[in-house]
Short mmCIF file of N, CA and C and ligand atoms in Angstrom, two decimals:
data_model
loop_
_atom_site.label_atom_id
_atom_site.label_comp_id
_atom_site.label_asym_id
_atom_site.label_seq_id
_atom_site.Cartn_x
_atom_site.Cartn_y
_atom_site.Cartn_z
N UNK A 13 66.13 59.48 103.57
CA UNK A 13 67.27 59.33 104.48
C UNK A 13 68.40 60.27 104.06
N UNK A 14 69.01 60.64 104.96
CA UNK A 14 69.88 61.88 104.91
C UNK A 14 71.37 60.99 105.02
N UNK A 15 72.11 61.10 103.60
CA UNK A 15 73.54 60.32 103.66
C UNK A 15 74.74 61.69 103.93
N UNK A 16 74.77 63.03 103.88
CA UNK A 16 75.67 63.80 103.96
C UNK A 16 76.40 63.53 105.06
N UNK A 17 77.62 63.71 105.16
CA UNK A 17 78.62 63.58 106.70
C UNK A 17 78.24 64.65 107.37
N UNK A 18 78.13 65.60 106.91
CA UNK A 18 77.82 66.73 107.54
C UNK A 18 76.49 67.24 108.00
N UNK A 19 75.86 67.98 109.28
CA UNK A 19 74.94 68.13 109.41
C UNK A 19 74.92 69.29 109.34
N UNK A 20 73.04 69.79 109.20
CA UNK A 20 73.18 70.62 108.25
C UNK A 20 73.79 71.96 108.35
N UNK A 21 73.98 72.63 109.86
CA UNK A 21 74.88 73.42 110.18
C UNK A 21 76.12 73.28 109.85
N UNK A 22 76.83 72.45 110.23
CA UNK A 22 77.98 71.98 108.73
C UNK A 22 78.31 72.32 107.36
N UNK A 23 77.26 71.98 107.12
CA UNK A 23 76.81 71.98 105.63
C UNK A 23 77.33 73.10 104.95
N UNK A 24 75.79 74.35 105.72
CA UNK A 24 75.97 75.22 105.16
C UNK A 24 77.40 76.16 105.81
N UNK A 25 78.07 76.13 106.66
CA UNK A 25 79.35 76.31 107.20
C UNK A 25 80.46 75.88 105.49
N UNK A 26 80.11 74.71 105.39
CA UNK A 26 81.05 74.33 103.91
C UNK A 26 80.51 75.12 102.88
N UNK A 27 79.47 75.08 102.83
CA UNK A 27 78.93 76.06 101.20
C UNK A 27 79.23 77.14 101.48
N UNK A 28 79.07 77.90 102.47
CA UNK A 28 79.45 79.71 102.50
C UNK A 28 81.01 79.76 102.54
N UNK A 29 81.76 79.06 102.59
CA UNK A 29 83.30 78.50 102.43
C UNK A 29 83.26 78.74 101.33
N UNK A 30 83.08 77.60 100.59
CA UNK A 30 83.09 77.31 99.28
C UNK A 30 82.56 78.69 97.96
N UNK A 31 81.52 79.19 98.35
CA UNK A 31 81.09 80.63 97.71
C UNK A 31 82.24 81.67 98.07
N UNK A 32 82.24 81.69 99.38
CA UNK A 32 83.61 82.66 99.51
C UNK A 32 84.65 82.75 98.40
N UNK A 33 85.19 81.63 98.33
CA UNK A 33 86.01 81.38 97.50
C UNK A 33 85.80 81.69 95.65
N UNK A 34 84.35 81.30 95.39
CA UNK A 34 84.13 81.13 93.62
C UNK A 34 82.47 81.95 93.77
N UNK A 35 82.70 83.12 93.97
CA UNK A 35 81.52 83.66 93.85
C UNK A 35 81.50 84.02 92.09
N UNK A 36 80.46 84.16 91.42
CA UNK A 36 80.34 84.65 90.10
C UNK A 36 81.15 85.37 89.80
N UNK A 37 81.48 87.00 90.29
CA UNK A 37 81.79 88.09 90.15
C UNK A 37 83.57 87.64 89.96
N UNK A 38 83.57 87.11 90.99
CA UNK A 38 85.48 86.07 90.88
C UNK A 38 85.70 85.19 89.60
N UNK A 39 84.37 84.44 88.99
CA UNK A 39 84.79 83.53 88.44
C UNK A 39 84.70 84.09 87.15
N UNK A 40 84.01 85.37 86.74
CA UNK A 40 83.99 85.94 85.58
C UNK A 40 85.42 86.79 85.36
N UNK A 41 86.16 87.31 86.34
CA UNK A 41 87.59 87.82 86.20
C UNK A 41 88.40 86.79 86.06
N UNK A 42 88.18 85.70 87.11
CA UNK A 42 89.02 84.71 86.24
C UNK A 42 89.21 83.99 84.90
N UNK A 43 87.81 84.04 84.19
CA UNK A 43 87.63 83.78 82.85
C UNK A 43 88.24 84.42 82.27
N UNK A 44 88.03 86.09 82.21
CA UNK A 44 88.90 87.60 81.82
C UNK A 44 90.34 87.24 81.82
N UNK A 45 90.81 86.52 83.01
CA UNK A 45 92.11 86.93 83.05
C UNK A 45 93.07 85.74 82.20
N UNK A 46 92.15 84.67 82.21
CA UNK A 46 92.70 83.64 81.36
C UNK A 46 92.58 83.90 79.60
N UNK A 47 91.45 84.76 79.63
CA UNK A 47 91.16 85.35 78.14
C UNK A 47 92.92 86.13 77.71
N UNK A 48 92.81 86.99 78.82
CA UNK A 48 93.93 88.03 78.17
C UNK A 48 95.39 87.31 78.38
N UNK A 49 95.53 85.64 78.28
CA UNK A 49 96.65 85.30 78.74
C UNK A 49 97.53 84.62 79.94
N UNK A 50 96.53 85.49 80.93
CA UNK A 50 97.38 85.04 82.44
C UNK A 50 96.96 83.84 83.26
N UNK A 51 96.30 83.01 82.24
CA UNK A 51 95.62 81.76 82.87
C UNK A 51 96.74 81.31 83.97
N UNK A 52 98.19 80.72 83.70
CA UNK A 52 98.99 80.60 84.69
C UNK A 52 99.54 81.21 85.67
N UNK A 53 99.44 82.87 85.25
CA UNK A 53 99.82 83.67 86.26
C UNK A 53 99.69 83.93 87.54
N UNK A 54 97.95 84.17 87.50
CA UNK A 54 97.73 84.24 88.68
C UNK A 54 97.59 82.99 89.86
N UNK A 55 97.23 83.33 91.24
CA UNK A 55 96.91 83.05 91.83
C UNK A 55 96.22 83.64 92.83
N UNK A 56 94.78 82.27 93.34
CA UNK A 56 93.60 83.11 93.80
C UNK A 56 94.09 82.70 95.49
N UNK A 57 93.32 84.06 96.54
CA UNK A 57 93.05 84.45 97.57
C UNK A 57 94.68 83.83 98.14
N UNK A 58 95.45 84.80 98.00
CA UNK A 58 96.51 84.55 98.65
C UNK A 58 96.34 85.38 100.28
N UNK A 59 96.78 84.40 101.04
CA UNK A 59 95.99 84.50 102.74
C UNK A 59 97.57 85.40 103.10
N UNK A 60 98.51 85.00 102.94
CA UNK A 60 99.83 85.79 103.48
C UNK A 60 99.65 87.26 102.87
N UNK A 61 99.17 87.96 102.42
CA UNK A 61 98.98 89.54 101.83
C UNK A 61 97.64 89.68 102.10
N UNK A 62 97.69 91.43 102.87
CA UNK A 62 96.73 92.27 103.26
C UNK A 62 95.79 92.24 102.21
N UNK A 63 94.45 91.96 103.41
CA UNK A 63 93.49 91.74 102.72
C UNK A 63 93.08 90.75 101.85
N UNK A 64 93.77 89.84 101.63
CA UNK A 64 93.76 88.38 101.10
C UNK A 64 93.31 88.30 99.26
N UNK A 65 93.66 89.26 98.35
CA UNK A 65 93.61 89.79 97.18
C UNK A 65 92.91 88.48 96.88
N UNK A 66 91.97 88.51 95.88
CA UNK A 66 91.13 87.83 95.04
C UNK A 66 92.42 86.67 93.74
N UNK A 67 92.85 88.27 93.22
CA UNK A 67 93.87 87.19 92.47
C UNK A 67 95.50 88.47 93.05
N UNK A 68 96.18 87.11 92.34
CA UNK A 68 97.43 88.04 93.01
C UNK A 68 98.57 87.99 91.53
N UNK A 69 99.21 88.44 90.79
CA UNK A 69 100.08 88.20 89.82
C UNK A 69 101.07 88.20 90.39
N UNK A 70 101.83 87.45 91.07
CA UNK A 70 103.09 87.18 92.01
C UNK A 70 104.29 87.98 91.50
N UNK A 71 104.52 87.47 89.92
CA UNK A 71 105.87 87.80 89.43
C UNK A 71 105.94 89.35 88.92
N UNK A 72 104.51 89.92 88.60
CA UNK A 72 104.48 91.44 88.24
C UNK A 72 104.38 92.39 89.54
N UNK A 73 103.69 91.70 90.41
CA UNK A 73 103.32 92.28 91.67
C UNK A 73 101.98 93.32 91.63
N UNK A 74 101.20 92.54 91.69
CA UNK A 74 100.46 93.50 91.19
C UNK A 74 98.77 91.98 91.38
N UNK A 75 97.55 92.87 92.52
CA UNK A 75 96.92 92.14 92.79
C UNK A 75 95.74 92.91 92.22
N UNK A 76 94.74 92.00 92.38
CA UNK A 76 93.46 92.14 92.25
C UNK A 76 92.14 91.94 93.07
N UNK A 77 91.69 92.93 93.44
CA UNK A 77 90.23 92.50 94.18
C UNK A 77 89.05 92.70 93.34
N UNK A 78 88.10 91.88 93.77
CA UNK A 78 86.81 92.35 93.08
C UNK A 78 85.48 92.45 94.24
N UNK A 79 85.02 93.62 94.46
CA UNK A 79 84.48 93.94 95.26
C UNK A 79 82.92 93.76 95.31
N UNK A 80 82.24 93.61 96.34
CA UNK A 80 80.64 93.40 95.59
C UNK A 80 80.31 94.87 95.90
N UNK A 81 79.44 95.53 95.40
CA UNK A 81 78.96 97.06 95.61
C UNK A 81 78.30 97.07 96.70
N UNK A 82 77.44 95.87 97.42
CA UNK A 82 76.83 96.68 98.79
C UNK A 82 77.98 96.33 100.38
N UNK A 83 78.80 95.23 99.76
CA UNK A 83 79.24 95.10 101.08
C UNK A 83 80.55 96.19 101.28
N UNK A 84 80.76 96.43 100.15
CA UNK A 84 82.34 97.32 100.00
C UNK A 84 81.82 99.09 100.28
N UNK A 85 80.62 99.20 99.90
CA UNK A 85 80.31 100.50 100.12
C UNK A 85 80.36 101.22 98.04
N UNK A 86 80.40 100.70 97.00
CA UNK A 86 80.20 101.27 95.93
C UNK A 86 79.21 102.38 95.90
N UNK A 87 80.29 103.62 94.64
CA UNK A 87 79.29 104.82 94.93
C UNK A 87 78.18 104.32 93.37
N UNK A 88 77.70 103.21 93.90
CA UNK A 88 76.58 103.58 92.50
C UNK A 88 74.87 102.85 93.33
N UNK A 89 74.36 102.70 92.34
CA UNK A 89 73.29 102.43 92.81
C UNK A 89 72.83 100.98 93.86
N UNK A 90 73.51 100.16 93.15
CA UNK A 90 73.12 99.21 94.19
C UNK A 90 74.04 99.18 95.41
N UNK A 91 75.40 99.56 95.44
CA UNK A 91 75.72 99.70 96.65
C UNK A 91 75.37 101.11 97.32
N UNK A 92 74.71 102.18 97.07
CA UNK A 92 74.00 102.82 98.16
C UNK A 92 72.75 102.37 98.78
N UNK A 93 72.39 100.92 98.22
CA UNK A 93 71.14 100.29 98.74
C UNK A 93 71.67 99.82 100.37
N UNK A 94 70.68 99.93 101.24
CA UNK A 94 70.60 100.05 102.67
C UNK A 94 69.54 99.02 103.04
N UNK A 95 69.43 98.34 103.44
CA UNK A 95 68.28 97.52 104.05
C UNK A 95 67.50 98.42 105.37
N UNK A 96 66.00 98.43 104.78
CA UNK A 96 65.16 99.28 105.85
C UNK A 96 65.77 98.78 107.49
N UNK A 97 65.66 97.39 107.25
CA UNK A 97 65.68 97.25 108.68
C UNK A 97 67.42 97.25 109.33
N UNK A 98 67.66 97.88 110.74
CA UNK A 98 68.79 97.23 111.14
C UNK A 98 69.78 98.74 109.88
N UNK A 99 69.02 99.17 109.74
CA UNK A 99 70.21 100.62 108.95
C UNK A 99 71.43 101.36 109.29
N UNK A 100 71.33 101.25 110.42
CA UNK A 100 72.62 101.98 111.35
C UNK A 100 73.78 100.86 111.53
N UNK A 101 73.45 99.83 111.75
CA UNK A 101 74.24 97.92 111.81
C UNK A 101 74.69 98.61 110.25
N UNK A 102 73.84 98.37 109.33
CA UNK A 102 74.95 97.91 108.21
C UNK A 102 75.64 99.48 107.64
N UNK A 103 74.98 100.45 107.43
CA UNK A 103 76.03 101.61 107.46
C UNK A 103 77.24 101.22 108.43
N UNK A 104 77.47 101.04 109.68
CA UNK A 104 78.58 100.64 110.48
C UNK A 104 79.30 99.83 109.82
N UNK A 105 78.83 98.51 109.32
CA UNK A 105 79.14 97.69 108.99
C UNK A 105 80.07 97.92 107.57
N UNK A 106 79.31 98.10 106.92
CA UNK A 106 79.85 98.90 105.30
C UNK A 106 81.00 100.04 105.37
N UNK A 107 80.77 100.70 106.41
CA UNK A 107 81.97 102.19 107.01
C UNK A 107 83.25 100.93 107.35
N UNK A 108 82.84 99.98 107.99
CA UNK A 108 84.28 99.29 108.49
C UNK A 108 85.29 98.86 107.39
N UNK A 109 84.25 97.74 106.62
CA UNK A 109 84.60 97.48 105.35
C UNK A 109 85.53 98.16 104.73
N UNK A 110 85.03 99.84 104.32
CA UNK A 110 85.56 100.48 103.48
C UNK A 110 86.62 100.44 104.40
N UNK A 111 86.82 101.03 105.34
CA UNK A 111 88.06 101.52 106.20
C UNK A 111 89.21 100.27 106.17
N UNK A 112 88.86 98.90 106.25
CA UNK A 112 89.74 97.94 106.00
C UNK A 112 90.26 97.95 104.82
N UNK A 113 89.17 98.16 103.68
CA UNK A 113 90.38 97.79 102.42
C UNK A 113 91.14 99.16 102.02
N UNK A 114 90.44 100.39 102.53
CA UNK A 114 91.83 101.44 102.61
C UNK A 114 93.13 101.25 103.23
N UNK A 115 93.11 100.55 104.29
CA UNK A 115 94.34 99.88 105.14
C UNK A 115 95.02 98.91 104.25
N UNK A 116 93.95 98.04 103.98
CA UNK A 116 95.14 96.91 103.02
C UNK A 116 95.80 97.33 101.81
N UNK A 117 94.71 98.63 101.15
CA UNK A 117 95.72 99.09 100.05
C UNK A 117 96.40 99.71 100.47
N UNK A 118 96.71 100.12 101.67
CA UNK A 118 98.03 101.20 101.94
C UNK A 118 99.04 100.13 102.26
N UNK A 119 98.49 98.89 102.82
CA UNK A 119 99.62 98.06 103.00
C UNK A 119 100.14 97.30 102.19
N UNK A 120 99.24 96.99 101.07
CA UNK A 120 100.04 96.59 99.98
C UNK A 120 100.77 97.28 99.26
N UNK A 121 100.28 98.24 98.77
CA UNK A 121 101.13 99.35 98.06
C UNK A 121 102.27 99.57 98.74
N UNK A 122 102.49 99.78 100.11
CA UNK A 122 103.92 100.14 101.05
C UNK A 122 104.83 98.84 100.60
N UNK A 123 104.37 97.54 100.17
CA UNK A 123 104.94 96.67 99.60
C UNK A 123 105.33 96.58 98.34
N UNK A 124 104.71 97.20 97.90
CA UNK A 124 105.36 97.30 95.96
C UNK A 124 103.84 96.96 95.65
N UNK A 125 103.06 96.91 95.96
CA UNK A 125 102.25 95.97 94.95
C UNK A 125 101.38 96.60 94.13
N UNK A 126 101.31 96.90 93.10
CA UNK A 126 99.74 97.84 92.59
C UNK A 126 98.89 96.87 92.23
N UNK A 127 97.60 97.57 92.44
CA UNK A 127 96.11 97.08 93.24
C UNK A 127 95.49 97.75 91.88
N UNK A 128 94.47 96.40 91.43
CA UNK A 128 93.29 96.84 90.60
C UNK A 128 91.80 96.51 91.50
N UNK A 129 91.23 97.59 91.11
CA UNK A 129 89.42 97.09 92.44
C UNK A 129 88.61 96.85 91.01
N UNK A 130 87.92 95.59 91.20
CA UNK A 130 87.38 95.90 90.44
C UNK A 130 85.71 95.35 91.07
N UNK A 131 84.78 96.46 90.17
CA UNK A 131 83.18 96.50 91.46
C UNK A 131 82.55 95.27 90.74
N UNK A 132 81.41 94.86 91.59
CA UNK A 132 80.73 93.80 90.76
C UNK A 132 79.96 94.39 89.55
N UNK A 133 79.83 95.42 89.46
CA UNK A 133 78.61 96.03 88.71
C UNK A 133 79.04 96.32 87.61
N UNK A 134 81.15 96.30 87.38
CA UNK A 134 81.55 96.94 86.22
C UNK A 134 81.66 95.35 85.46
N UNK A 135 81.48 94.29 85.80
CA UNK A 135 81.91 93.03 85.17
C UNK A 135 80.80 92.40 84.38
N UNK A 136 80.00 93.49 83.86
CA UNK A 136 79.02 92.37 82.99
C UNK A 136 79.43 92.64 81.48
N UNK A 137 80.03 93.81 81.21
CA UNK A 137 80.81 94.20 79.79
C UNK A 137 82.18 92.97 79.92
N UNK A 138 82.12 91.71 79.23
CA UNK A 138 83.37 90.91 79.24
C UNK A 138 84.64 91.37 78.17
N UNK A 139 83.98 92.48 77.33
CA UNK A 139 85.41 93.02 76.34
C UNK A 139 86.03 94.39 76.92
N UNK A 140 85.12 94.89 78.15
CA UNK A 140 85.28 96.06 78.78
C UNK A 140 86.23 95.35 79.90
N UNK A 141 85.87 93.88 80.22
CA UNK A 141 86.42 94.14 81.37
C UNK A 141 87.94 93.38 80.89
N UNK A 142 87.79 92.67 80.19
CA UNK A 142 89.44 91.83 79.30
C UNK A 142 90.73 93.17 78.93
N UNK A 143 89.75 94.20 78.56
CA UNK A 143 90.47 95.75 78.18
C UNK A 143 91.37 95.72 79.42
N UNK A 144 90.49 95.72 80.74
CA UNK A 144 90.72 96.92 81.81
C UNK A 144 91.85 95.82 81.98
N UNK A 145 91.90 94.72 82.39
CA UNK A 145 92.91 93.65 82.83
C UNK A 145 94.15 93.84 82.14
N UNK A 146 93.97 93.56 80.51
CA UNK A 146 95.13 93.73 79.52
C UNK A 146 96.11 95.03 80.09
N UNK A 147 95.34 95.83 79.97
CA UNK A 147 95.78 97.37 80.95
C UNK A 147 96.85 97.71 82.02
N UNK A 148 95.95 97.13 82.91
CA UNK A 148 96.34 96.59 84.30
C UNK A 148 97.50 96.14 83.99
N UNK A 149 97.51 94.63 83.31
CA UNK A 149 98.86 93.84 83.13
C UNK A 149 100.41 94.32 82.87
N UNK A 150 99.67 94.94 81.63
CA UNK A 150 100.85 95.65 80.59
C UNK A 150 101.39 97.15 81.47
N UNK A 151 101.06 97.79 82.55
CA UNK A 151 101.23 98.63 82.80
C UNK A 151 102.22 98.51 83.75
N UNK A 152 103.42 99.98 83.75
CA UNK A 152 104.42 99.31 84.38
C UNK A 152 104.25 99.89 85.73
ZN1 ZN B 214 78.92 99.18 91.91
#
């Protein structure tokens, strides 16, 4: 017997929510960023700023995205991966992408804000990536 409130279109409507929000690649920068200190600092997916930054450091000004390599368009190997089928859809698809978060960084930046990207592919080094943050932070 099935006790969930939700059916299962529902369901998975709440879980792809919910991933949105705490995908790996997010939850390992947030580990990073609490490593180097800023456990209180930040705050995640702020919806009022372009492009809805992953984390945002309010009081330095200064946000963070973390990008996955195939949906953002990364120049490395797994984001030049293409799915055989439907190839022209996601090149389109991936071209838009990129073209949006060029817009949001122009619109954040026209705001004060400096922008760290960071790819999924560079986050498996955790002292490489605590460096790049510390960096980031301290930089004026
Ligand atoms: Zn990549």
């Amino acid at each position: 017997m099935r006790n969930d409130v939700f059916s299962p279109a529902q369901r998975s409507a709440v879980m792809r929510a919910v991933k949105s929000r705490d995908t790996g690649p997010e939850r390992l920068v947030a580990k990073a960023l609490c490593a180097t200190g800023m456990r209180r600092r930040y705050r995640r997916c702020r919806v009022d700023l372009p492009g809805k930054p992953d984390f945002t450091l309010g009081a330095l000004h200064k946000v963070i995205f973390v990008h996955g390599c195939f949906w953002h368009g990364h120049d490395c190997r797994r984001g030049a991966r293409r799915p055989k089928r439907n190839a022209a859809y996601w090149s389109a698809k991936i071209a838009a992408n990129r073209k949006r978060d060029r817009e949001h960084a122009q619109a954040l930046a026209a705001r004060g804000y400096a922008i760290l990207t960071l790819w999924e592919c560079e986050l498996r080094d955790a002292a490489a990536l605590q460096a790049r943050l510390r960096r980031f932070v301290a930089a004026i």
